[in-house]
CSV table of C-alpha atoms in Angstrom, one decimal:
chain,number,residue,atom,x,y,z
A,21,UNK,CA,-50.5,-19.7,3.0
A,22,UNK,CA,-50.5,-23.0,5.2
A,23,UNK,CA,-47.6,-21.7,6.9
A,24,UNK,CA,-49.2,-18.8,7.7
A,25,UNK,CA,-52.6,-20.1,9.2
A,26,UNK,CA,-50.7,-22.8,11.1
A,27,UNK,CA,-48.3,-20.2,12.7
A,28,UNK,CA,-51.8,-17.9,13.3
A,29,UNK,CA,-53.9,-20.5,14.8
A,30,UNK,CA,-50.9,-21.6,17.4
A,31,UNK,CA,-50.3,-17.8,18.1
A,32,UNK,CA,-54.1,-16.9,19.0
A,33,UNK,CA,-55.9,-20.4,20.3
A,34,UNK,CA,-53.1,-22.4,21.9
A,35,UNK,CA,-50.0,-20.3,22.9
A,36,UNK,CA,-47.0,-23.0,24.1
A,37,UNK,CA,-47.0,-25.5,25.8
A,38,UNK,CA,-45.2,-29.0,25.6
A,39,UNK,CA,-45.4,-31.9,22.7
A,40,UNK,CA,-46.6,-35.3,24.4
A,41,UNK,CA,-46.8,-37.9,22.6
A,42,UNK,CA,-49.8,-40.3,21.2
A,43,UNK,CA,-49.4,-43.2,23.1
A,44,UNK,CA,-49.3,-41.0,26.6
A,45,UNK,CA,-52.6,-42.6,28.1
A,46,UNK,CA,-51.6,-41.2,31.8
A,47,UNK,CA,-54.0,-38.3,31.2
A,48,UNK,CA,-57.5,-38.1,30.8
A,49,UNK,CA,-58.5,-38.4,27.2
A,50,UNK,CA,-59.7,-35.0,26.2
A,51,UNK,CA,-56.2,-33.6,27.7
A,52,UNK,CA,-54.3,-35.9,25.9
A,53,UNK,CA,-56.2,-35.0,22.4
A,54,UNK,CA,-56.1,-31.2,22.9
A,55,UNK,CA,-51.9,-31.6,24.0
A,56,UNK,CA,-51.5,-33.8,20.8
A,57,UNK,CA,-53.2,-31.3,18.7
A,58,UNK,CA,-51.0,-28.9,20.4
A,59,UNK,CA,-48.1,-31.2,19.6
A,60,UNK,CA,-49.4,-31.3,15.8
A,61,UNK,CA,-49.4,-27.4,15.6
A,62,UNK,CA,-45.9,-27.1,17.0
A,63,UNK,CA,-44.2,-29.0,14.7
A,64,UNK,CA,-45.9,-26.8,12.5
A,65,UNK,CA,-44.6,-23.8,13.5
A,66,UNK,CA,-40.7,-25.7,13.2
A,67,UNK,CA,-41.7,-26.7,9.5
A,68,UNK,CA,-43.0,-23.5,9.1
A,69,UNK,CA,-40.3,-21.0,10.1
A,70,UNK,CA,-39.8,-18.4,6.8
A,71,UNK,CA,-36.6,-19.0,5.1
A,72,UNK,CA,-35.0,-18.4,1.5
A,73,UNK,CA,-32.9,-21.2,0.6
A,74,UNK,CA,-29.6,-21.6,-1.7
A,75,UNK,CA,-27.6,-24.6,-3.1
A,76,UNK,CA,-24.4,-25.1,-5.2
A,77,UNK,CA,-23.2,-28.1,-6.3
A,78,UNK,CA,-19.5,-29.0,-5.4
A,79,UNK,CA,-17.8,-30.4,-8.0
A,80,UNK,CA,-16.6,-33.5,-5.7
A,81,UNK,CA,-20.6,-34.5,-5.5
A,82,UNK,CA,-20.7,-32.7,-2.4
A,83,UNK,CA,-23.2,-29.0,-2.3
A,84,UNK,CA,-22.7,-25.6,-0.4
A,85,UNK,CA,-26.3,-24.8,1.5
A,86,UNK,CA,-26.9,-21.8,2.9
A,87,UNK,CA,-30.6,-20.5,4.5
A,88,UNK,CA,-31.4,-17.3,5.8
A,89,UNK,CA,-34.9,-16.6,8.3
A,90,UNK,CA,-35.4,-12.6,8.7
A,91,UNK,CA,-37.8,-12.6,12.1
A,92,UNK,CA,-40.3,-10.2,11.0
A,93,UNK,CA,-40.4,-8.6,14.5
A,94,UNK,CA,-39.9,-5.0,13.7
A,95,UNK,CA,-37.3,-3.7,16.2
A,96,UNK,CA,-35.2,-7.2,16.1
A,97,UNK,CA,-31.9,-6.5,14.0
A,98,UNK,CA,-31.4,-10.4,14.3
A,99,UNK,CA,-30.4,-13.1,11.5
A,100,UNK,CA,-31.0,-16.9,11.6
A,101,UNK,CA,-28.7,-18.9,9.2
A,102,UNK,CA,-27.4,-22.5,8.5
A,103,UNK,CA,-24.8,-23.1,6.5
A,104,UNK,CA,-23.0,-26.3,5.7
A,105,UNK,CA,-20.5,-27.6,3.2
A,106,UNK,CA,-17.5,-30.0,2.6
A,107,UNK,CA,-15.0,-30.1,5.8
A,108,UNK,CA,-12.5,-32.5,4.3
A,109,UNK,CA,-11.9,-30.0,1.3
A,110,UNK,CA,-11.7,-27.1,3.2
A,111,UNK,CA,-10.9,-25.7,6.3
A,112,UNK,CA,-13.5,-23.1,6.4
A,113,UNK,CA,-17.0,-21.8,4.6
A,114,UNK,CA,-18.3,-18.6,4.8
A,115,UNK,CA,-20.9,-16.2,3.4
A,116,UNK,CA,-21.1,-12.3,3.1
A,117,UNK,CA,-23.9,-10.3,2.7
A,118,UNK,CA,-23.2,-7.8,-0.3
A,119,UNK,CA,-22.3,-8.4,-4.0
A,120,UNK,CA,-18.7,-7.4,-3.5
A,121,UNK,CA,-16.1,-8.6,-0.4
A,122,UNK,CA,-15.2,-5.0,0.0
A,123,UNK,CA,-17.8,-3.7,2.4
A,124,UNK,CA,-19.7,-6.6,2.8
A,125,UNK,CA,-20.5,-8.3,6.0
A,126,UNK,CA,-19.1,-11.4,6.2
A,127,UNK,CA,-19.4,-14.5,8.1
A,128,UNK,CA,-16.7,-17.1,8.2
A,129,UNK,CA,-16.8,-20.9,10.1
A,130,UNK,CA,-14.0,-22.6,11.0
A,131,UNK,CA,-13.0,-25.6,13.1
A,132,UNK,CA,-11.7,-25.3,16.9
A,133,UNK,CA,-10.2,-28.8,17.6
A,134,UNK,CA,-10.5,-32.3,16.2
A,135,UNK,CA,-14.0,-32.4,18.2
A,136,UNK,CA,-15.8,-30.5,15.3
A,137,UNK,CA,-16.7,-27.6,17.5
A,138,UNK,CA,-16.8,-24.4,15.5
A,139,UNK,CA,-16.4,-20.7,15.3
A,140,UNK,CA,-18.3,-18.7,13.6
A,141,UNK,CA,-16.2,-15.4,12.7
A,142,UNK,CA,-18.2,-12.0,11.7
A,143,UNK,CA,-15.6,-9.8,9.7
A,144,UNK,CA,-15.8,-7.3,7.3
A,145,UNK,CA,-14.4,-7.2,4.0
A,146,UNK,CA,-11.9,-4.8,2.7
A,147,UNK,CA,-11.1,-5.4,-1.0
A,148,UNK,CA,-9.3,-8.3,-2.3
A,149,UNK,CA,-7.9,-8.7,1.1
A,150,UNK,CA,-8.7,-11.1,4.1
A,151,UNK,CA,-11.8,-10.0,5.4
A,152,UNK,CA,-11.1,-8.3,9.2
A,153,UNK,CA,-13.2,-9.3,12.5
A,154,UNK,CA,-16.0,-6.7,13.6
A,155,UNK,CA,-16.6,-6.8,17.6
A,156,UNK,CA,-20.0,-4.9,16.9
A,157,UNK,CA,-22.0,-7.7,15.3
A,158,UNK,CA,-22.7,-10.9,18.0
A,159,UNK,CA,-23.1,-14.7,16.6
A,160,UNK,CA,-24.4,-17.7,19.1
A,161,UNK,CA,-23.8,-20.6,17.7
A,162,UNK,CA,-26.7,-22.9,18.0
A,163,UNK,CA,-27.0,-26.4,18.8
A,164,UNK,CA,-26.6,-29.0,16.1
A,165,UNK,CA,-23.2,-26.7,14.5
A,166,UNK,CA,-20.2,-29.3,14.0
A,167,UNK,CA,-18.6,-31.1,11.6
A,168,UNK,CA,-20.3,-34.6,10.8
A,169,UNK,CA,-19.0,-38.2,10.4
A,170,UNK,CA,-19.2,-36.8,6.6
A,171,UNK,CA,-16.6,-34.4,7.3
A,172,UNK,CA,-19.3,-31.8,6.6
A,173,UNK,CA,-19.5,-28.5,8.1
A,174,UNK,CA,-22.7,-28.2,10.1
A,175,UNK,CA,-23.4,-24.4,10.7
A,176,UNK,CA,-26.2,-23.0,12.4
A,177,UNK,CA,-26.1,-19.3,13.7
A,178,UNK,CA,-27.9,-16.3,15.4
A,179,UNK,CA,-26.6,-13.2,14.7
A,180,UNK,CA,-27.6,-9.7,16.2
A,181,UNK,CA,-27.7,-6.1,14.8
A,182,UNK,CA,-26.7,-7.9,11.7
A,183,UNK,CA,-28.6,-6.0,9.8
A,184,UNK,CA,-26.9,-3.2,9.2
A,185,UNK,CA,-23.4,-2.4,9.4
A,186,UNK,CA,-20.7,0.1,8.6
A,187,UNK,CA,-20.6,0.1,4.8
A,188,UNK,CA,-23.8,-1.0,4.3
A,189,UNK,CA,-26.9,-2.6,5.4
A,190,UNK,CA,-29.6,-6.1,4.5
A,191,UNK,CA,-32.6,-4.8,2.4
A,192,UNK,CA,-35.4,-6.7,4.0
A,193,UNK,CA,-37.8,-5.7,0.9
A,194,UNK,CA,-35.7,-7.0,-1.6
A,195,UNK,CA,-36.6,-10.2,-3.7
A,196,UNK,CA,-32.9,-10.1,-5.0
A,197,UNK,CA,-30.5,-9.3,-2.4
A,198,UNK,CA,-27.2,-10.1,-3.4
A,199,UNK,CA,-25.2,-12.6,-1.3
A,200,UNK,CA,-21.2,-13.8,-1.7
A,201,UNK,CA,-19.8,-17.2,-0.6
A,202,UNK,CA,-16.3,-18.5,-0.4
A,203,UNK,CA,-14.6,-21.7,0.9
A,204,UNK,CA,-10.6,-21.8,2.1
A,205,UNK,CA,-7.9,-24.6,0.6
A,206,UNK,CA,-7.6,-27.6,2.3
A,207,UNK,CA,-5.3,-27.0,5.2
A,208,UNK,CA,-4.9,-27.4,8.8
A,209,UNK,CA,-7.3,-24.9,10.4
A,210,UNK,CA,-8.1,-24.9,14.1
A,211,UNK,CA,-8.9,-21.8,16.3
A,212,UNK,CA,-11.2,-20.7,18.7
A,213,UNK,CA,-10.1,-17.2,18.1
A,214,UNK,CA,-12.6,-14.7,16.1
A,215,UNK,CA,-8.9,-13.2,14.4
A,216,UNK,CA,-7.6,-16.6,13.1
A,217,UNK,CA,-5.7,-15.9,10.1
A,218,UNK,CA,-7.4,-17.7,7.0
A,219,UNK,CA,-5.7,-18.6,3.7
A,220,UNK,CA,-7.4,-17.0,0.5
A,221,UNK,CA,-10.3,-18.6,-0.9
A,222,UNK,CA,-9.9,-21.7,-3.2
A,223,UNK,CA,-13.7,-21.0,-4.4
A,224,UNK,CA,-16.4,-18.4,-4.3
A,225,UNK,CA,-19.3,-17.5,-6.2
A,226,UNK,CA,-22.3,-14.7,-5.8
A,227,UNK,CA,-25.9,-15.4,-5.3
A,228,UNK,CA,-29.1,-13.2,-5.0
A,229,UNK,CA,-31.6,-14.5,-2.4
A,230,UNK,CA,-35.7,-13.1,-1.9
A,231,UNK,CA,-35.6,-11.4,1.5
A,232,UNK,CA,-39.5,-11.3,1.8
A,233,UNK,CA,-39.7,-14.7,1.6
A,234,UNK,CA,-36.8,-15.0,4.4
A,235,UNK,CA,-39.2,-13.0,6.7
A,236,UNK,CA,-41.3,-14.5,8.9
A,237,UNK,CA,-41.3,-16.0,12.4
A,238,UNK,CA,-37.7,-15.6,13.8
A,239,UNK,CA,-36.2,-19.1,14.3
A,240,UNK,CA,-33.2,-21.4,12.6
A,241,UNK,CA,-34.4,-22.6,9.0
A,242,UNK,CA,-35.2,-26.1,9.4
A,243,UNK,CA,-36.1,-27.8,5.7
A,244,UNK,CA,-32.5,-26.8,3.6
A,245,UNK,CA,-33.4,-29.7,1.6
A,246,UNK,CA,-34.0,-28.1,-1.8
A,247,UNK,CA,-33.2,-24.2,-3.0
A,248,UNK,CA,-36.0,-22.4,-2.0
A,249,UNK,CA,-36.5,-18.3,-3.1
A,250,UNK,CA,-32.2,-18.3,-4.9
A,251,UNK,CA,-30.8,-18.1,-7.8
A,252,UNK,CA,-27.2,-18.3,-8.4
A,253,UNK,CA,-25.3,-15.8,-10.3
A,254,UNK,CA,-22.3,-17.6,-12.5
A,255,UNK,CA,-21.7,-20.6,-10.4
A,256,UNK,CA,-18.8,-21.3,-8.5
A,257,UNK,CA,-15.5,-19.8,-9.6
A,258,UNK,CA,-12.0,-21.4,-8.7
A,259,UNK,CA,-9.2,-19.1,-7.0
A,260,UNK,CA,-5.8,-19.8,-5.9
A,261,UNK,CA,-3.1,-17.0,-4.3
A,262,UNK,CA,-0.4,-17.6,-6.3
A,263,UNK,CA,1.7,-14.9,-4.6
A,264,UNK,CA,3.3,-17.0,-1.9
A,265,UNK,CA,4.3,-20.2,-3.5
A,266,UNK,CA,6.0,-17.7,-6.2
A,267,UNK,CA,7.5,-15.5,-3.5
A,268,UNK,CA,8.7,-18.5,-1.8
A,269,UNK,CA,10.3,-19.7,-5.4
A,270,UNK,CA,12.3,-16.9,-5.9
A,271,UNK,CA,13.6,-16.3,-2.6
A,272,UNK,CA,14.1,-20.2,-1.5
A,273,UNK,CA,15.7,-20.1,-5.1
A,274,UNK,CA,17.8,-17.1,-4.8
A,275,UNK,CA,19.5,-18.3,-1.0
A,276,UNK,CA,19.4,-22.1,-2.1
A,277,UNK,CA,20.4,-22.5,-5.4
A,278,UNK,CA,22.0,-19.0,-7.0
A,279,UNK,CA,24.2,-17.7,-4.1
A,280,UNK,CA,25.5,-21.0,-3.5
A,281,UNK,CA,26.3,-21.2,-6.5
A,282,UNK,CA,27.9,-18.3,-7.2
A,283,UNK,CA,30.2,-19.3,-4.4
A,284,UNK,CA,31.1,-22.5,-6.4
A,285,UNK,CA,31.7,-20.6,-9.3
A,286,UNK,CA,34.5,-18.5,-7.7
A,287,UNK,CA,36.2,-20.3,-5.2
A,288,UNK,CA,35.9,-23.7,-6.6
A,289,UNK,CA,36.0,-23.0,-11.2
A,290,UNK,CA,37.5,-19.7,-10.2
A,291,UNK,CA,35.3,-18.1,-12.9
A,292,UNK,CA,34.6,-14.7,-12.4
A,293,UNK,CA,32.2,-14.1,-15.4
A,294,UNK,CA,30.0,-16.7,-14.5
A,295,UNK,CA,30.0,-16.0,-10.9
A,296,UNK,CA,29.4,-11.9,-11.7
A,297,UNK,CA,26.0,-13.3,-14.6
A,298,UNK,CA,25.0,-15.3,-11.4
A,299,UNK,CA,24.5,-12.8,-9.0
A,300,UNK,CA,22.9,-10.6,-11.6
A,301,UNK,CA,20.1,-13.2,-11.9
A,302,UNK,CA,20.1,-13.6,-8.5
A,303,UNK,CA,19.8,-10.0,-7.7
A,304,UNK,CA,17.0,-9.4,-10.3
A,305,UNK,CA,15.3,-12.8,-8.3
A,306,UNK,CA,15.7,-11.3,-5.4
A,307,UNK,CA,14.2,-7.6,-5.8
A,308,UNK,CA,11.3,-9.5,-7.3
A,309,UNK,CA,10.7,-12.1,-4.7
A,310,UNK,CA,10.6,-9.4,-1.9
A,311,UNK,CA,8.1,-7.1,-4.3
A,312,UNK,CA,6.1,-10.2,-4.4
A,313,UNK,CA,6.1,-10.5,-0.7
A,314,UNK,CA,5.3,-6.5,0.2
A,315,UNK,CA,2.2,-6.9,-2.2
A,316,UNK,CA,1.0,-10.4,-0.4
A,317,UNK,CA,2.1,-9.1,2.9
A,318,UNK,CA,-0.8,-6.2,2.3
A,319,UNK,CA,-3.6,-8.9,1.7
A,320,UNK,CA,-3.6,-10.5,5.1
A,321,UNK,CA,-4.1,-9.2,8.6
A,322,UNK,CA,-1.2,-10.4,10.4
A,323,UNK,CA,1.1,-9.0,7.8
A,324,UNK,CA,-0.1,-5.8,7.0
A,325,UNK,CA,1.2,-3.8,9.3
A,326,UNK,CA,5.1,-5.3,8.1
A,327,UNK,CA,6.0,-6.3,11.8
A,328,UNK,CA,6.7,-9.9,11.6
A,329,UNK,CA,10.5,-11.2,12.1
A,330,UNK,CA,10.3,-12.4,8.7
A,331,UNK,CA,9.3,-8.8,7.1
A,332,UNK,CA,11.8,-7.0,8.9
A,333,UNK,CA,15.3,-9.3,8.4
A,334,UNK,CA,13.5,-9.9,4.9
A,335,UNK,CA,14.0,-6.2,4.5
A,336,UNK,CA,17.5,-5.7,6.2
A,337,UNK,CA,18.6,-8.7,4.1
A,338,UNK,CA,17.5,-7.8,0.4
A,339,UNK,CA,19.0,-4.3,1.3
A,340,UNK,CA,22.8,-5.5,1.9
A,341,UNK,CA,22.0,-7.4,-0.9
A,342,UNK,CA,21.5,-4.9,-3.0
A,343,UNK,CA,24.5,-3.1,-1.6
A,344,UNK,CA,26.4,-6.1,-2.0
A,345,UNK,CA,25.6,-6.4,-5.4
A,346,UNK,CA,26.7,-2.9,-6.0
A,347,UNK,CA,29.8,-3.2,-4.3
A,348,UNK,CA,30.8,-6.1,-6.3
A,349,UNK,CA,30.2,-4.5,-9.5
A,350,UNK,CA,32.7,-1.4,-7.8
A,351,UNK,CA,35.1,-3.9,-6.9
A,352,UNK,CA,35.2,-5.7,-10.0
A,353,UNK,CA,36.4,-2.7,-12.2
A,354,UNK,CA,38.6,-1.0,-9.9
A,355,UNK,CA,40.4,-4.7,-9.8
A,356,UNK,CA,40.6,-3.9,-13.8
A,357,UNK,CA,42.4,-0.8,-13.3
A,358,UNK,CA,44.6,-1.4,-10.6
A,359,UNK,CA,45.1,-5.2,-10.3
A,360,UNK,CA,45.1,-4.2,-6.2
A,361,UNK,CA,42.2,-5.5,-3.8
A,362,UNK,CA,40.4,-3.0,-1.7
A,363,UNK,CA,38.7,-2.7,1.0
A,364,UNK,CA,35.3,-3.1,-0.9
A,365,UNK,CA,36.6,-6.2,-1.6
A,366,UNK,CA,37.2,-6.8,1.3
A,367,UNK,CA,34.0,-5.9,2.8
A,368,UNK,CA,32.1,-7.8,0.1
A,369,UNK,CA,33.8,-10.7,1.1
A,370,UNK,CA,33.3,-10.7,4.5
A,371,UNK,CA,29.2,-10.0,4.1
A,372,UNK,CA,28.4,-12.3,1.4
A,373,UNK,CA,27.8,-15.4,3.5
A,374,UNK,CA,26.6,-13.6,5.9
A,375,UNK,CA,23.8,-12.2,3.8
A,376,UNK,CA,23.2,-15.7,2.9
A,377,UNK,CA,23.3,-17.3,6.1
A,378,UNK,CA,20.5,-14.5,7.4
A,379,UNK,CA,18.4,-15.2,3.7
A,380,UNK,CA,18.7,-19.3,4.7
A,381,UNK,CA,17.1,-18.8,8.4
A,382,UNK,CA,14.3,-15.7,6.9
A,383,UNK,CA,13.5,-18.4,4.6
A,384,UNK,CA,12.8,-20.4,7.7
A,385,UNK,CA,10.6,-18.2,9.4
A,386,UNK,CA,9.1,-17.3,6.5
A,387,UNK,CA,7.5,-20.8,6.4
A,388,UNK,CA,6.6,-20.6,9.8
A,389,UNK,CA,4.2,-17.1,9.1
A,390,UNK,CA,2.3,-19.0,6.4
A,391,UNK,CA,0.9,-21.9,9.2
A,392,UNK,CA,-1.2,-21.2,12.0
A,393,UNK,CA,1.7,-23.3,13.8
A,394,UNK,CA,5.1,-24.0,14.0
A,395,UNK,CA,6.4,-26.6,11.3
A,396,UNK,CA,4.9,-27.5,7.5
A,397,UNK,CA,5.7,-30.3,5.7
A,398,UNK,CA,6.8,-27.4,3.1
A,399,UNK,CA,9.3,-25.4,6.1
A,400,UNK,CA,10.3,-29.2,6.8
A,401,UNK,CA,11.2,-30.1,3.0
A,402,UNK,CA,13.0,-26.7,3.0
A,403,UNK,CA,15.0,-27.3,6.0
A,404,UNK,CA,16.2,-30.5,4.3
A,405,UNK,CA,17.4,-29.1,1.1
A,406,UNK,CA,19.1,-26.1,3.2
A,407,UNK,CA,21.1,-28.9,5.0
A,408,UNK,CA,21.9,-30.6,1.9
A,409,UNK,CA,23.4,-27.8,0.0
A,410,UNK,CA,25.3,-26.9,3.0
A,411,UNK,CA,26.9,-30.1,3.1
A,412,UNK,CA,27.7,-30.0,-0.5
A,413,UNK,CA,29.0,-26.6,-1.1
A,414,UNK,CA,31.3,-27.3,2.3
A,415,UNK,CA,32.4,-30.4,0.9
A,416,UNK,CA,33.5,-28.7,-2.4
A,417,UNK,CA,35.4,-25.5,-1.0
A,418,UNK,CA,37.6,-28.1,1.7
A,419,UNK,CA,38.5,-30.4,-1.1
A,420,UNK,CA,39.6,-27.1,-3.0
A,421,UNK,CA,41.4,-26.0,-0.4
A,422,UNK,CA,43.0,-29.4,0.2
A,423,UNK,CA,43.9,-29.2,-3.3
A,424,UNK,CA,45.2,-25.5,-2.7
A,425,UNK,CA,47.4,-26.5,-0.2
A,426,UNK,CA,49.2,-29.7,-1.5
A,427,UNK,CA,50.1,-27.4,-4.8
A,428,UNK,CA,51.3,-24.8,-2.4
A,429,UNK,CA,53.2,-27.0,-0.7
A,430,UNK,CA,54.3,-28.4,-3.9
A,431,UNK,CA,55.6,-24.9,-5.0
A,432,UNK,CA,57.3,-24.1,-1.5
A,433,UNK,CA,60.9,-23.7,-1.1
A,434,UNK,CA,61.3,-26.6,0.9
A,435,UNK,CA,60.1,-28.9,-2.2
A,436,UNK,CA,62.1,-26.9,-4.4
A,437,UNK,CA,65.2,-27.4,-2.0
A,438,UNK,CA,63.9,-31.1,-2.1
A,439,UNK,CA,63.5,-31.9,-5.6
A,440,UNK,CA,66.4,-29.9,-6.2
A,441,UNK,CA,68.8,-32.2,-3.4
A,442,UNK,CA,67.5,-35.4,-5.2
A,443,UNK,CA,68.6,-34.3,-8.8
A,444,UNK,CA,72.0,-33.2,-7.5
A,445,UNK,CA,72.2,-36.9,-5.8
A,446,UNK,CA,71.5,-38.3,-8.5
A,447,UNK,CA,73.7,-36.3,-10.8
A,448,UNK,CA,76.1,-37.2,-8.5
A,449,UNK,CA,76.3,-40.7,-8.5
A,450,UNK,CA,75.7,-41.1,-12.4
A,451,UNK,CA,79.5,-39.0,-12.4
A,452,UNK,CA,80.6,-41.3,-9.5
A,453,UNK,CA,80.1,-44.4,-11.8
A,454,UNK,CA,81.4,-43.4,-14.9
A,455,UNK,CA,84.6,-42.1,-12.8
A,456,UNK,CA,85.1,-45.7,-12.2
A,457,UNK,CA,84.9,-47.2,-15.1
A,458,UNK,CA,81.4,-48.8,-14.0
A,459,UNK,CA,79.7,-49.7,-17.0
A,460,UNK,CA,76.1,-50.7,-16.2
A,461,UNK,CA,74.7,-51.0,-19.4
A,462,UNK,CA,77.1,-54.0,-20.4
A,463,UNK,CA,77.5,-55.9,-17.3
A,464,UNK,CA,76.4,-59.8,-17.8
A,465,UNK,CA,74.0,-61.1,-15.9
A,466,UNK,CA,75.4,-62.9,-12.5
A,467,UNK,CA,76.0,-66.1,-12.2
A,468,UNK,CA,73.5,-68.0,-11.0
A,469,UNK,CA,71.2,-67.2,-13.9
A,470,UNK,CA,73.6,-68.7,-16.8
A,471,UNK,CA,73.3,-72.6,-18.2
């Protein structure tokens, strides 16, 4: 009711004007009182702007604020917000309008650079998936939006023909309008693009917010000190996509470890049951792994429409490798029959490391897509053990082969014409000696060694 008067008296007695301060004793003194009591009412009318306030608790000490003002002017379709929450956790906070993310308007805030200046996304949401940016709704961000010395987001927007939207619309006479909010993992995140790609949500929670007590004179909610006209609806919930890391396991795994392997097993054991169980398990990996991926690739906007480098030789690659597994298993029983190679064998020969080289770089690039830029420490750590087992299966088919060759050469005809000219020498001079009469075995010693 204060409010109310305050905002009434400024609007009909005083109008605007300028705050000058107390100890301003340039002007005559009945000027100076009526500009401080002008001064008194303004600050008022900043105290006093309508808002509905909500606050959840981090569970690192820190809280999630967000306000809402609805200006109460009757042909505005505007929004005032402030938002604000922890920047060193995450690397972005956002809010949606609607009790689900699909068709709810949405409104995320990310950093642009190491400054703390900010964008402030409006997307809509579609599903489960990464909400997409709308050109029809406008933000300004205001002054006083950037990340803190806390590392706290500081957000504080103006949004127009926010209202409504396609898919649904802001009930202005609701005293329980149901809000969403959502914070991203803690990873690099720096774009001044409204389409940045964002990483699923490592938190999010619903909320229901009174919009009559949100409405009143349009301006940015000033005192988010305490929650005002909120309630929260189950607290904050934890999320994590578990998708990638798990595609990444089984096709890192696969091109890394089993294939490799399976290479070992036949050219360096020469054990082709355990190299035929290995590609099994590497095939079933593999089929699974890219499953994974064509599922993920649907829940993000860069991916969805499957034209990345990595989709594509993803897709040529675990298709040879199917055929490849197939042609193996052909191979393999028509070697029973006949005891004859083919050319099935031969083909399978010739494309198995190539399907591995191909997997090795995809895997690459495939580390690449999940960053916003070039190199992770995870594509880095990748690259190493790709070197590594590189080294180690090269090391272990050239010693084989070394090995290979000296028996070969053991087994030649020129060794055999060898070993075979030494026995006849010797042979040769045993009957030379005993021709002579040479007895070795009972000679004395010579001389110079008796006493």
């Amino acid at each position: 009711m204060l409010r109310s008067m305050g905002v009434v008296v400024v609007g009909l007695v005083l109008g605007s004007s300028d705050h000058v301060s107390h100890k301003d004793t340039s002007l005559p003194l009945h000027v100076a009182n009526i500009r401080t009591t002008q001064g008194f009412f303004t600050n008022l009318i900043s105290a006093a702007v309508a808002s509905s306030t909500f606050i959840e608790p981090y569970r690192d000490g820190t809280n999630f604020t967000f306000a809402l003002n609805i200006p109460n002017v009757t042909r505005d379709n505007d929004l005032y917000f402030h938002m604000s929450g922890n920047a060193d956790s995450h690397s972005w906070l956002a809010f949606g309008i609607g009790n689900l993310m699909d068709g709810a308007l949405i409104f995320v805030a990310y950093p642009i650079n190491e400054q703390g200046n900010l964008t402030i996304s409006p997307r809509i949401g579609d599903g489960h998936r990464e909400p997409t940016y709308t050109p029809n709704v406008k933000v300004d961000v205001l002054p006083g939006s950037y990340i803190d010395q806390n590392n706290t987001f500081v957000i504080n927007g103006h949004c127009h023909t926010c209202r409504s939207w396609a898919g649904g619309r802001l009930d202005e006479r609701s005293h329980t309008q149901e809000f969403i909010y959502a914070f991203g993992p803690n990873e690099a995140l720096e774009s001044g693009s409204l389409t940045a790609s964002l990483r699923r949500h490592t938190g999010y929670g619903h909320f229901n917010m009174d919009m009559v007590g949100a409405t009143g004179t349009g301006g940015l909610p000033t005192d988010t000190s305490s929650q005002v006209n909120a309630t929260a609806e189950g607290g904050t919930h934890s999320d994590a996509d578990v998708g990638i890391p798990l595609h990444a396991l089984f096709m890192a795994g696969t091109f890394v470890i089993l294939l490799p392997l399976s290479v070992i097993f036949l050219r360096v054991f020469e054990r082709v049951t355990w190299h035929r169980l290995n590609n099994m398990v590497a095939t079933v990996l593999l089929v699974a792994g890219a499953a994974i991926g064509l599922y993920e690739s649907t829940l993000y906007n860069k991916t969805k429409q499957v034209r990345t480098p990595h989709q594509i030789i993803g897709l040529i690659v675990v298709s040879f490798a199917i055929l490849q597994a197939t042609a193996g298993y052909f191979h393999h029983r028509m070697f029973l029959k006949t005891g004859n190679k083919s050319k099935i064998t031969l083909a399978h020969r010739i494309a198995g490391p190539i399907i591995i080289g191909l997997g090795l770089i995809n895997g690459g690039l495939g580390f690449q897509l999940g960053s916003e830029g070039p190199t992770t420490d995870h594509g880095s750590t990748y690259g190493l053990l790709v070197a590594a087992m590189i080294i180690f299966v090269s090391a272990l088919l050239i010693f084989k082969e070394r090995r290979k060759r000296r028996a070969e050469a053991l087994q030649s005809q020129t060794a055999n014409n060898f070993r075979q000219g030494l026995e006849e020498e010797r042979l040769g001079t045993a009957q030379g000696q005993q021709s002579q009469g040479v007895e070795l075995g009972h000679m004395e010693p010579p001389p110079v060694y008796m006493r």
